[in-house]
Structure formats: structure tokens, C-alpha cells
GROMACS .gro file of C-alpha atoms in nm:
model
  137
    1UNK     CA    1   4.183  -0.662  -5.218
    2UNK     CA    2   4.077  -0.418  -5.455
    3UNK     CA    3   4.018  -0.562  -5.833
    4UNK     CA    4   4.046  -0.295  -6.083
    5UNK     CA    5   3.744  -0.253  -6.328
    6UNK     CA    6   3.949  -0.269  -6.620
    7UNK     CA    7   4.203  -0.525  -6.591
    8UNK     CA    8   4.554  -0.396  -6.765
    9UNK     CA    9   4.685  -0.480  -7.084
   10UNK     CA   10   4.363  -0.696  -7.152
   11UNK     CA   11   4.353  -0.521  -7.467
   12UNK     CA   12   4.680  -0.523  -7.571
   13UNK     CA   13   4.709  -0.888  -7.516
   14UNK     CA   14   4.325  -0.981  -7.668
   15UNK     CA   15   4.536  -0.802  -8.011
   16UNK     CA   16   4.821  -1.019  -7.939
   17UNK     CA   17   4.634  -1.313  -7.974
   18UNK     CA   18   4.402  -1.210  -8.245
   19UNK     CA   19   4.732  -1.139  -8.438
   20UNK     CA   20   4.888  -1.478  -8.342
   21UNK     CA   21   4.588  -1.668  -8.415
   22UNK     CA   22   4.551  -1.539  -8.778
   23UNK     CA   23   4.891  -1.634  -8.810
   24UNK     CA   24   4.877  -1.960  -8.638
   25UNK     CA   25   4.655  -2.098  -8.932
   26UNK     CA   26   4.892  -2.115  -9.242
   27UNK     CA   27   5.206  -2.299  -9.128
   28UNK     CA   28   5.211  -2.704  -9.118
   29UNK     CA   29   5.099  -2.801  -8.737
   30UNK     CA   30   5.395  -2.749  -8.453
   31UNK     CA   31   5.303  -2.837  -8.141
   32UNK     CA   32   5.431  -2.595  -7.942
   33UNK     CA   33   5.283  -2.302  -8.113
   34UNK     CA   34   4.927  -2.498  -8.050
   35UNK     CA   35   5.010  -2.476  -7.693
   36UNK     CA   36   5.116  -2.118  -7.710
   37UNK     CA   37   4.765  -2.065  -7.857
   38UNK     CA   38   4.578  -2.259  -7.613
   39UNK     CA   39   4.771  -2.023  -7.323
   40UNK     CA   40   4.681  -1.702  -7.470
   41UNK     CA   41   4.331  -1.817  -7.572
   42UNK     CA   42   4.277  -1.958  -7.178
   43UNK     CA   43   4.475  -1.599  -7.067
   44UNK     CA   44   4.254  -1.357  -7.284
   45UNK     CA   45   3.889  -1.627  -7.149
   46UNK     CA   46   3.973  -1.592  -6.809
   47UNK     CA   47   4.092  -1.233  -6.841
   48UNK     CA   48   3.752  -1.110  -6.968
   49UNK     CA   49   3.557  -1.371  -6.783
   50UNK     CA   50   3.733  -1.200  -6.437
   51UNK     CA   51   3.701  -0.827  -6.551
   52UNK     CA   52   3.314  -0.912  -6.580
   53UNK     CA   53   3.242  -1.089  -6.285
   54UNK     CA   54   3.451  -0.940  -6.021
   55UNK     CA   55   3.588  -0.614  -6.185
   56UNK     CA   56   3.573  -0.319  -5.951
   57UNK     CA   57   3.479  -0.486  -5.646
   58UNK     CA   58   3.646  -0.538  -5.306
   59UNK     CA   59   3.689  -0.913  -5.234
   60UNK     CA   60   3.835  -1.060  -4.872
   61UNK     CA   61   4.180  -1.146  -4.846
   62UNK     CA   62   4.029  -1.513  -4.827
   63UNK     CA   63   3.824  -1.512  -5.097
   64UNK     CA   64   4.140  -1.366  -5.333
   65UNK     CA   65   4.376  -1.629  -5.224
   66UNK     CA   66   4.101  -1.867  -5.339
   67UNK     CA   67   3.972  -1.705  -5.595
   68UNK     CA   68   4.367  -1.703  -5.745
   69UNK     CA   69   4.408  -2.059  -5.690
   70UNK     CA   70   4.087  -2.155  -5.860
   71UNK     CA   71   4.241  -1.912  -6.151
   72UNK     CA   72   4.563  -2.050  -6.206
   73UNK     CA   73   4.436  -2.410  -6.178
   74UNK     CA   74   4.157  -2.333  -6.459
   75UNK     CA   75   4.451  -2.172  -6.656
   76UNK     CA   76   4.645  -2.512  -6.682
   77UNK     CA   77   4.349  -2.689  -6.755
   78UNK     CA   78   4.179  -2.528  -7.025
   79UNK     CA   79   4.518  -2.469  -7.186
   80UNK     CA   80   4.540  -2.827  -7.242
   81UNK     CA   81   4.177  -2.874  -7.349
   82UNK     CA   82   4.211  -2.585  -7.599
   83UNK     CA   83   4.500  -2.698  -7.712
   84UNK     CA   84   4.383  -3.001  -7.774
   85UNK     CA   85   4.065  -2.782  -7.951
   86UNK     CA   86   4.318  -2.615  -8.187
   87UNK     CA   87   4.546  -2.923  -8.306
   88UNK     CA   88   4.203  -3.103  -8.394
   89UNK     CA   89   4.093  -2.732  -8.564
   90UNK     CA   90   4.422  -2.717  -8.738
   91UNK     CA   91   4.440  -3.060  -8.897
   92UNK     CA   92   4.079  -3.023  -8.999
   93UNK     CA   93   4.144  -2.683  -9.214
   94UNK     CA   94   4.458  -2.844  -9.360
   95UNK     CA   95   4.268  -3.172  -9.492
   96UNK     CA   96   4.530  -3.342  -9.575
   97UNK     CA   97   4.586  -3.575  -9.346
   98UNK     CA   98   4.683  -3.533  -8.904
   99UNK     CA   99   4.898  -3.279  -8.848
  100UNK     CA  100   5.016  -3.399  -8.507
  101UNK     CA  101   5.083  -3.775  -8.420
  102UNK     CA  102   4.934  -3.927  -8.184
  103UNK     CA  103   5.281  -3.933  -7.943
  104UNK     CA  104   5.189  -3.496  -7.973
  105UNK     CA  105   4.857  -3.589  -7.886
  106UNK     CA  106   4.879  -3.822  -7.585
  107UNK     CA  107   5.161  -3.573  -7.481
  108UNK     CA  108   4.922  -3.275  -7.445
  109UNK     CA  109   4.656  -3.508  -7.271
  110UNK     CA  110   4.932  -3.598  -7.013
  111UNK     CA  111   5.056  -3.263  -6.971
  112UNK     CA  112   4.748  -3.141  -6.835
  113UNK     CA  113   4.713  -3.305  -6.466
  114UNK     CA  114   5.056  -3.074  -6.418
  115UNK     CA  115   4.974  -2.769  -6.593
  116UNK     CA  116   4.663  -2.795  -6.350
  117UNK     CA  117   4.880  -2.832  -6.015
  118UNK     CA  118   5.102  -2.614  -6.169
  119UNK     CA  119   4.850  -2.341  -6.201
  120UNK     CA  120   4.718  -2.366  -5.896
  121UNK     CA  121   5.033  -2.364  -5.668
  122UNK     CA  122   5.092  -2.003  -5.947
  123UNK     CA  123   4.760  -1.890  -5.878
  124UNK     CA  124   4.805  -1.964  -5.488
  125UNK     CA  125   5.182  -1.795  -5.501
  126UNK     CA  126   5.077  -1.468  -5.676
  127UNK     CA  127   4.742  -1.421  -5.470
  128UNK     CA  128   4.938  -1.435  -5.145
  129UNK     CA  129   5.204  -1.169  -5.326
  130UNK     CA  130   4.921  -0.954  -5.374
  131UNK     CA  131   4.802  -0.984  -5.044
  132UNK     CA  132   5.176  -0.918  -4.913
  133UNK     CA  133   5.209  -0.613  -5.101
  134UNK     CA  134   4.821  -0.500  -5.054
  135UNK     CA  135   4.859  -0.537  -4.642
  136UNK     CA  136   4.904  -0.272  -4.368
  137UNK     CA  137   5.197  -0.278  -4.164
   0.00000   0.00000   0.00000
């Protein structure tokens, strides 16, 4: 499988988020706009962190399905942990008291085991897509 040096619409999504996070700071806390942040923090990470290490190489059929499972399953997981990161970030800028209860809270920390599987069964799903459509017949 052949991983393109530049990975498309890393860009356009990094400015995505950049927008959304400046934006993301003014209103009272919501929780689901902390998780949206978490996600496209985690995507844009794991975007650059892959473009880096294995941009522009050739990696085994084997080592893609892997290396897409691995992916998806650090996906769910630091989306939970920075989510977690922002709605503590969040209700320390506001100062005035927690801006998420501690239901919100306990909801995000047991969230994450599925997001995880989740991921991983994603990231397992879409590498063996790629390797469909990547295969000689």
C-alpha cells in the first residue's frame, strides 16, 4: 500500500480546527462541542503524526491492516482523553465555577472503552477497503 507524502485535506482540516477552536472558547461549556474538539484535535495529531512517520513509503498489506487498526483505536482513545483535556481547559478560563457536572464528566470517562473498540473495528474496516480497492485482480 502506497501512503501518499502529503496526506489530503490535512490542511484544510488543521484550519478547520484552528477556526473551531478559537471559537470553542467563548460560549458557556456544552459537552458535545468538547467532544467535537477532542475528535478534530486527535484527527489533525494523528494526521500529522502519520504524514511524518510513514508518508511516502510503501508498507505491506499486513502491516496497513495493522497499522489502521492501531489508528482508529488511538483515535477513540485520545478523543476521550482530550476531551476530557478541554472541559478541564474550558472551566479553568471561565473561572467561575465547573462548567460540566460531574454526570458530563463520568460520561466522557465511560465513553472511552467504546470509542476505543469502536475505532479499532473503523480502523480495521477501512484498512481492509483500502487493501480491496489497492489489490490486483
Amino acid at each position: 500500500m502506497q501512503i501518499p507524502a502529503k496526506l489530503p485535506g490535512l490542511k484544510w482540516l488543521t484550519i478547520g480546527w484552528a477556526v473551531y477552536g478559537v471559537v470553542w472558547i467563548a460560549p458557556e461549556g456544552v459537552l458535545w462541542q468538547a467532544v467535537l474538539l477532542g475528535g478534530l484535535t486527535t484527527a489533525v495529531l494523528l494526521g500529522y503524526l502519520l504524514q511524518k512517520v510513514v508518508g511516502g513509503r510503501l508498507v505491506a498489506g499486513g502491516w496497513w491492516l495493522g497499522g489502521t487498526a492501531v489508528t482508529g483505536a488511538l483515535f477513540g482513545l485520545l478523543t476521550g482523553l482530550l476531551t476530557l483535556f478541554f472541559m478541564a481547559l474550558k472551566t479553568g478560563l471561565h473561572a467561575h465555577g465547573p462548567e460540566f457536572s460531574p454526570a458530563e464528566i463520568n460520561w466522557v470517562l465511560a465513553q472511552m472503552p467504546l470509542w476505543t473498540a469502536v475505532g479499532l473495528l473503523t480502523g480495521a474496516g477501512l484498512g481492509l477497503v483500502g487493501l480491496g480497492a489497492t489489490s490486483k485482480r
